[in-house]
Amino acid sequence: MLEKLTQLREEIKRSLVNAVPESIEALRVRMLGKKGEITAVLKGLGQLEPEERRKMGVAANELRDWAQNAIDGAKAAAGATQQAQALSEETIDITLPGRRRGIGRLHPLTQVYGKLEELFISLGFDIVEGPHVETVYHNFDALCTPESHPSRDETDTFYFNDGLLLRCHTSPMQVRVMEKQKPPIRVVVPGKVFRRDDVDATHTPAFHQMEGLVIDKGIHFGDFKGMLELLAAHIFGPQTKIRLRPSFFPFTEPSAEVDITCYICGGKAQHEPCRVCKDSGWVELWGCGMVHPEVLRKSGIDPDIYSGYAFGLGVDRITSALYGISDPRFYFENDMQFLKQF
Ligand code: DAH
């Protein structure tokens, strides 16, 4: 029996040399677990003669205590070794050069929206956004656009059932703002608009506008012209001149188109060839006018007390003009070669 105990002690000593925590635990179970070898010796003591039992009991208990201590000690040492090794392997080499991350940038249309918003905020305008899915009422009827108007045709506008459509301009937000808010009103509305155009070098079925609306007592065309001059100078530079040409929109009276002096030839091209202004010296940029009294009335504002102006900026067009971009399809293609330039 004593020999058996000596064997077990030797086996434990051998097993603990260079052991890892997992094998030490396995050894503990094999020796000291419920069905372990040392446990079996202790259990077997009861069958021995009293004299033998006393002697063996002392030796077996001593072995058990020694084994417990040896295993605990080895486990702690092996754990510390493993941790030290892991730490040394995980050391960060701070002398390695870092990995450079590409710096993103804003889409050119977003940049121009930002530039426009910067000016309008400085002039005291609020920025509001409206729904892409609009009612036929807000998109057309409230803006005095008759049933017979070509823009209402199925071939021009995307219709849903139930009197809904994809807005073909940001102008319906004029109505929504006036329905909710009493004058003075000073808002701009950035956003996407949709028309049933096939994609080509001058058309995309979605594009970008910024609507503007100012309503107060005594607003007249002179106020408007001053604001347009500021706007043209802010976007295209202080040398830029504007020209207002009479036009027609069902929801403004009078209506006008805003032209600016050509940003390529500086308005000199009447005498030399210019592909952008086609030698006229002027580039057409956006529509505008004094809000029609009937539009004010339909939106709950008394046209005998209030007046105002409105404009619809073509943001794709302004961006193309600003950066000399020849084709609006570039805005939608996510081509990094293109986008990286701005
Ligand atoms: N909504 C017009 C369009 O998309 C542009 C426009 C013209 C807006 C005159 C206006 C305006 O606010 O007064 O063609």
XYZ file of C-alpha atoms and ligand atoms in Angstrom:
356
model
C 0.000 0.000 0.000
C 2.792 2.397 0.940
C 4.425 1.522 -2.323
C 1.263 2.535 -4.174
C 1.315 5.913 -2.430
C 4.942 6.452 -3.412
C 4.067 5.576 -7.021
C 1.237 8.099 -7.070
C 3.499 10.806 -5.643
C 6.136 10.116 -8.296
C 3.506 10.153 -11.047
C 2.165 13.507 -9.870
C 5.675 14.974 -9.742
C 6.373 13.771 -13.299
C 3.061 15.024 -14.675
C 3.574 18.495 -13.255
C 6.848 19.138 -15.082
C 6.156 21.772 -17.783
C 2.417 21.156 -17.532
C -0.189 23.534 -18.929
C -3.266 24.543 -16.878
C -5.575 22.140 -18.788
C -3.456 19.038 -18.149
C -2.965 20.030 -14.485
C -6.722 20.151 -14.038
C -7.040 16.730 -15.705
C -4.419 15.404 -13.256
C -6.329 16.853 -10.294
C -9.515 15.078 -11.406
C -7.597 11.814 -11.954
C -5.995 11.927 -8.487
C -8.291 13.930 -6.185
C -11.664 13.908 -7.983
C -14.624 11.822 -6.721
C -13.338 8.766 -8.560
C -9.679 9.805 -8.289
C -6.874 7.421 -7.355
C -5.959 9.110 -4.045
C -9.665 9.381 -3.187
C -9.978 5.629 -3.844
C -7.091 4.920 -1.436
C -8.733 7.044 1.283
C -12.078 5.295 0.737
C -10.394 1.895 0.989
C -8.902 2.636 4.447
C -12.084 1.387 6.170
C -11.376 -2.177 5.106
C -7.948 -2.286 6.779
C -7.055 -3.672 10.217
C -7.120 -0.828 12.842
C -3.314 -0.712 13.268
C -2.702 -0.710 9.488
C -5.567 1.761 8.967
C -3.961 4.301 11.356
C -0.560 4.084 9.668
C -1.920 4.209 6.143
C -4.411 6.901 7.053
C -1.635 9.268 8.131
C 0.354 8.562 4.963
C -2.630 8.822 2.589
C -3.887 12.071 4.135
C -0.382 13.486 3.977
C -0.210 12.518 0.281
C -3.616 14.086 -0.382
C -2.592 17.405 1.235
C 0.733 17.383 -0.553
C -0.940 16.628 -3.942
C -3.520 19.382 -3.413
C -0.768 21.919 -2.668
C 1.472 20.783 -5.522
C -1.390 20.937 -8.023
C -2.602 24.371 -6.844
C 0.951 25.732 -6.974
C 1.602 24.292 -10.441
C -1.703 25.651 -11.721
C -0.911 29.181 -10.560
C 2.584 29.038 -12.042
C 1.379 27.635 -15.376
C -1.398 30.267 -15.580
C 1.111 33.052 -15.007
C 3.468 31.631 -17.656
C 0.626 31.352 -20.175
C -0.477 34.927 -19.498
C 3.058 36.289 -19.788
C 3.480 34.490 -23.092
C 0.165 35.831 -24.447
C 1.094 39.348 -23.385
C 4.467 39.175 -25.080
C 2.849 37.893 -28.298
C 0.205 40.609 -28.265
C 2.626 43.459 -27.780
C 1.855 46.273 -30.213
C 4.765 47.321 -32.328
C 4.364 51.069 -32.227
C 7.167 51.554 -34.732
C 4.996 50.173 -37.588
C 3.655 52.922 -39.852
C -0.135 53.410 -39.492
C -2.651 52.520 -42.155
C -3.893 55.649 -43.854
C -7.664 55.992 -44.071
C -9.200 57.627 -47.126
C -10.797 60.926 -46.155
C -14.351 61.235 -47.453
C -15.872 64.342 -48.924
C -19.312 65.755 -49.602
C -21.063 65.105 -52.907
C -20.894 68.225 -55.110
C -24.688 68.647 -54.892
C -24.494 68.505 -51.079
C -21.731 71.113 -51.164
C -23.875 73.454 -53.238
C -26.914 72.859 -51.009
C -24.639 73.786 -48.091
C -23.494 76.974 -49.792
C -27.083 77.981 -50.560
C -28.274 77.190 -47.032
C -25.401 79.209 -45.573
C -26.618 82.312 -47.421
C -30.300 81.801 -46.642
C -29.667 81.164 -42.954
C -27.655 84.398 -42.814
C -30.668 86.197 -44.317
C -32.990 84.822 -41.621
C -34.653 82.047 -43.650
C -35.806 78.774 -42.063
C -34.932 75.499 -43.786
C -37.817 73.018 -44.057
C -38.220 69.746 -45.909
C -41.325 68.192 -47.430
C -42.615 64.786 -48.551
C -41.508 63.218 -51.836
C -44.937 61.570 -52.146
C -47.340 64.482 -52.526
C -51.047 64.947 -53.061
C -52.227 66.012 -56.515
C -53.847 68.906 -54.660
C -50.615 70.328 -53.211
C -48.485 69.586 -56.288
C -50.920 71.077 -58.839
C -54.379 72.305 -57.756
C -53.303 74.568 -54.899
C -50.701 76.034 -57.270
C -53.414 76.956 -59.787
C -52.109 74.468 -62.358
C -55.133 73.592 -64.541
C -56.131 70.025 -65.529
C -55.006 70.794 -69.067
C -51.441 71.762 -68.073
C -48.883 69.486 -69.810
C -46.952 68.848 -66.570
C -50.039 67.031 -65.196
C -49.909 64.473 -68.001
C -49.354 60.777 -67.139
C -46.310 60.903 -69.387
C -44.717 63.720 -67.359
C -45.452 62.912 -63.713
C -45.217 59.668 -61.689
C -48.701 58.954 -60.277
C -49.821 56.551 -57.553
C -53.467 55.673 -56.929
C -55.573 57.716 -54.491
C -54.636 61.226 -55.614
C -50.930 60.795 -54.805
C -47.822 61.357 -56.933
C -44.067 61.866 -56.707
C -43.703 65.637 -56.488
C -42.431 67.123 -59.759
C -41.169 70.276 -58.024
C -40.622 71.621 -54.498
C -43.347 74.279 -54.983
C -46.062 72.243 -53.134
C -44.108 73.050 -49.958
C -45.053 76.731 -50.486
C -48.643 75.664 -49.889
C -47.862 73.356 -46.957
C -45.871 76.082 -45.203
C -48.572 78.728 -45.726
C -51.292 76.324 -44.513
C -49.421 75.894 -41.228
C -47.705 79.215 -40.604
C -48.908 82.819 -40.507
C -46.719 85.530 -42.154
C -44.035 86.724 -41.916
C -42.755 83.627 -43.727
C -39.196 83.177 -44.929
C -38.308 79.590 -45.847
C -36.211 77.569 -48.258
C -36.995 73.946 -49.090
C -34.162 71.742 -50.354
C -35.077 68.373 -51.832
C -35.398 65.816 -54.607
C -38.049 66.084 -57.304
C -39.154 63.547 -59.912
C -40.281 63.678 -63.542
C -40.952 60.972 -66.125
C -37.965 61.845 -68.280
C -35.743 59.282 -69.942
C -32.115 59.523 -68.875
C -29.988 61.429 -71.378
C -27.265 64.069 -71.408
C -29.622 66.750 -70.084
C -32.287 64.786 -68.132
C -32.460 62.493 -65.102
C -35.820 61.308 -63.691
C -34.805 62.544 -60.240
C -33.104 65.860 -59.684
C -32.662 68.530 -57.030
C -34.349 71.832 -56.294
C -34.465 74.436 -53.607
C -37.721 76.297 -53.253
C -37.820 79.719 -51.641
C -40.815 81.596 -50.249
C -41.071 85.008 -48.606
C -44.457 86.377 -47.473
C -45.029 89.532 -45.465
C -46.774 92.888 -45.613
C -45.515 95.112 -48.431
C -43.093 92.690 -50.134
C -42.463 93.809 -53.728
C -40.419 92.835 -56.753
C -37.570 95.173 -55.760
C -36.984 93.188 -52.539
C -36.855 90.090 -54.636
C -34.382 91.438 -57.162
C -32.010 92.527 -54.382
C -32.103 89.031 -52.895
C -31.439 87.440 -56.314
C -28.397 89.658 -56.841
C -27.021 88.587 -53.454
C -27.691 84.962 -54.288
C -25.975 85.093 -57.699
C -22.939 86.845 -56.206
C -22.739 84.383 -53.296
C -22.742 81.355 -55.595
C -20.957 82.584 -58.727
C -18.837 85.479 -57.456
C -19.279 89.273 -57.076
C -18.755 89.990 -60.782
C -21.950 88.071 -61.654
C -24.882 90.053 -63.024
C -28.472 88.852 -63.219
C -31.176 89.435 -65.792
C -34.893 88.843 -65.265
C -36.851 87.712 -68.327
C -40.667 87.716 -68.331
C -42.010 84.168 -68.170
C -45.082 82.230 -67.091
C -45.836 79.949 -64.137
C -49.440 79.294 -63.070
C -48.631 80.078 -59.432
C -46.800 83.407 -59.806
C -47.784 86.746 -61.281
C -45.695 88.313 -62.664
C -43.280 85.435 -63.371
C -39.684 85.546 -64.509
C -36.703 83.435 -65.473
C -33.411 84.395 -63.858
C -30.366 84.445 -66.147
C -26.844 85.111 -64.941
C -23.887 86.369 -66.938
C -22.110 83.383 -68.442
C -19.647 81.909 -65.927
C -17.401 80.700 -68.762
C -17.025 83.785 -70.952
C -18.064 86.304 -68.311
C -20.855 87.583 -70.559
C -18.477 88.661 -73.330
C -19.383 85.909 -75.754
C -21.813 87.879 -77.878
C -18.840 88.328 -80.202
C -16.869 85.097 -79.785
C -17.955 81.435 -79.707
C -18.976 80.094 -76.232
C -20.468 76.615 -75.954
C -22.114 77.243 -72.568
C -24.133 80.389 -73.280
C -24.310 79.733 -77.026
C -22.828 83.194 -77.594
C -25.680 84.986 -75.831
C -23.550 85.919 -72.793
C -26.365 84.708 -70.445
C -27.233 81.366 -68.826
C -30.776 80.541 -67.693
C -30.793 79.232 -64.124
C -34.138 79.289 -62.356
C -37.790 80.359 -62.317
C -39.418 82.793 -59.947
C -42.157 85.342 -59.443
C -44.521 87.136 -57.087
C -46.833 84.578 -55.429
C -50.217 84.582 -57.214
C -53.011 86.049 -55.011
C -55.114 82.955 -55.685
C -52.334 80.697 -54.289
C -52.246 82.863 -51.136
C -56.051 82.658 -50.824
C -56.162 78.866 -51.286
C -53.513 78.517 -48.557
C -55.430 80.669 -46.087
C -53.515 83.958 -46.428
C -55.306 87.229 -47.280
C -53.750 88.665 -50.496
C -55.144 92.113 -49.653
C -52.862 92.234 -46.610
C -49.880 90.102 -47.617
C -47.713 89.648 -50.688
C -44.558 87.741 -51.404
C -42.158 86.150 -53.805
C -41.134 82.588 -54.615
C -38.361 80.901 -56.559
C -37.361 77.401 -57.529
C -33.618 76.895 -57.853
C -32.374 74.020 -60.023
C -29.552 72.761 -57.825
C -28.146 70.293 -60.396
C -27.999 73.121 -62.908
C -26.331 75.530 -60.509
C -23.769 72.838 -59.588
C -23.075 72.049 -63.257
C -22.642 75.743 -63.963
C -20.357 76.229 -60.975
C -18.032 73.314 -61.713
C -18.426 73.085 -65.501
C -20.064 69.627 -65.331
C -21.429 68.696 -68.710
C -23.753 65.812 -67.879
C -26.157 65.419 -64.911
C -25.806 61.614 -64.987
C -22.474 62.025 -63.168
C -24.391 63.043 -60.027
C -26.036 59.636 -59.712
C -23.295 57.196 -60.725
C -21.148 57.195 -57.567
C -18.025 57.164 -59.717
C -15.139 57.961 -57.366
C -13.003 59.307 -60.217
C -15.686 61.959 -60.715
C -16.573 62.592 -57.069
C -12.935 62.921 -55.920
C -12.544 66.129 -57.917
C -14.792 68.264 -55.699
N -41.645 74.889 -59.702
C -41.044 75.415 -60.912
C -40.423 74.275 -61.717
O -40.095 73.263 -61.160
C -39.978 76.431 -60.608
C -40.545 77.666 -59.983
C -40.908 78.725 -60.757
C -40.688 77.757 -58.616
C -41.412 79.872 -60.215
C -41.185 78.918 -58.049
C -41.549 79.980 -58.869
O -41.335 79.072 -56.753
O -42.047 81.101 -58.316
O -40.229 74.426 -62.865
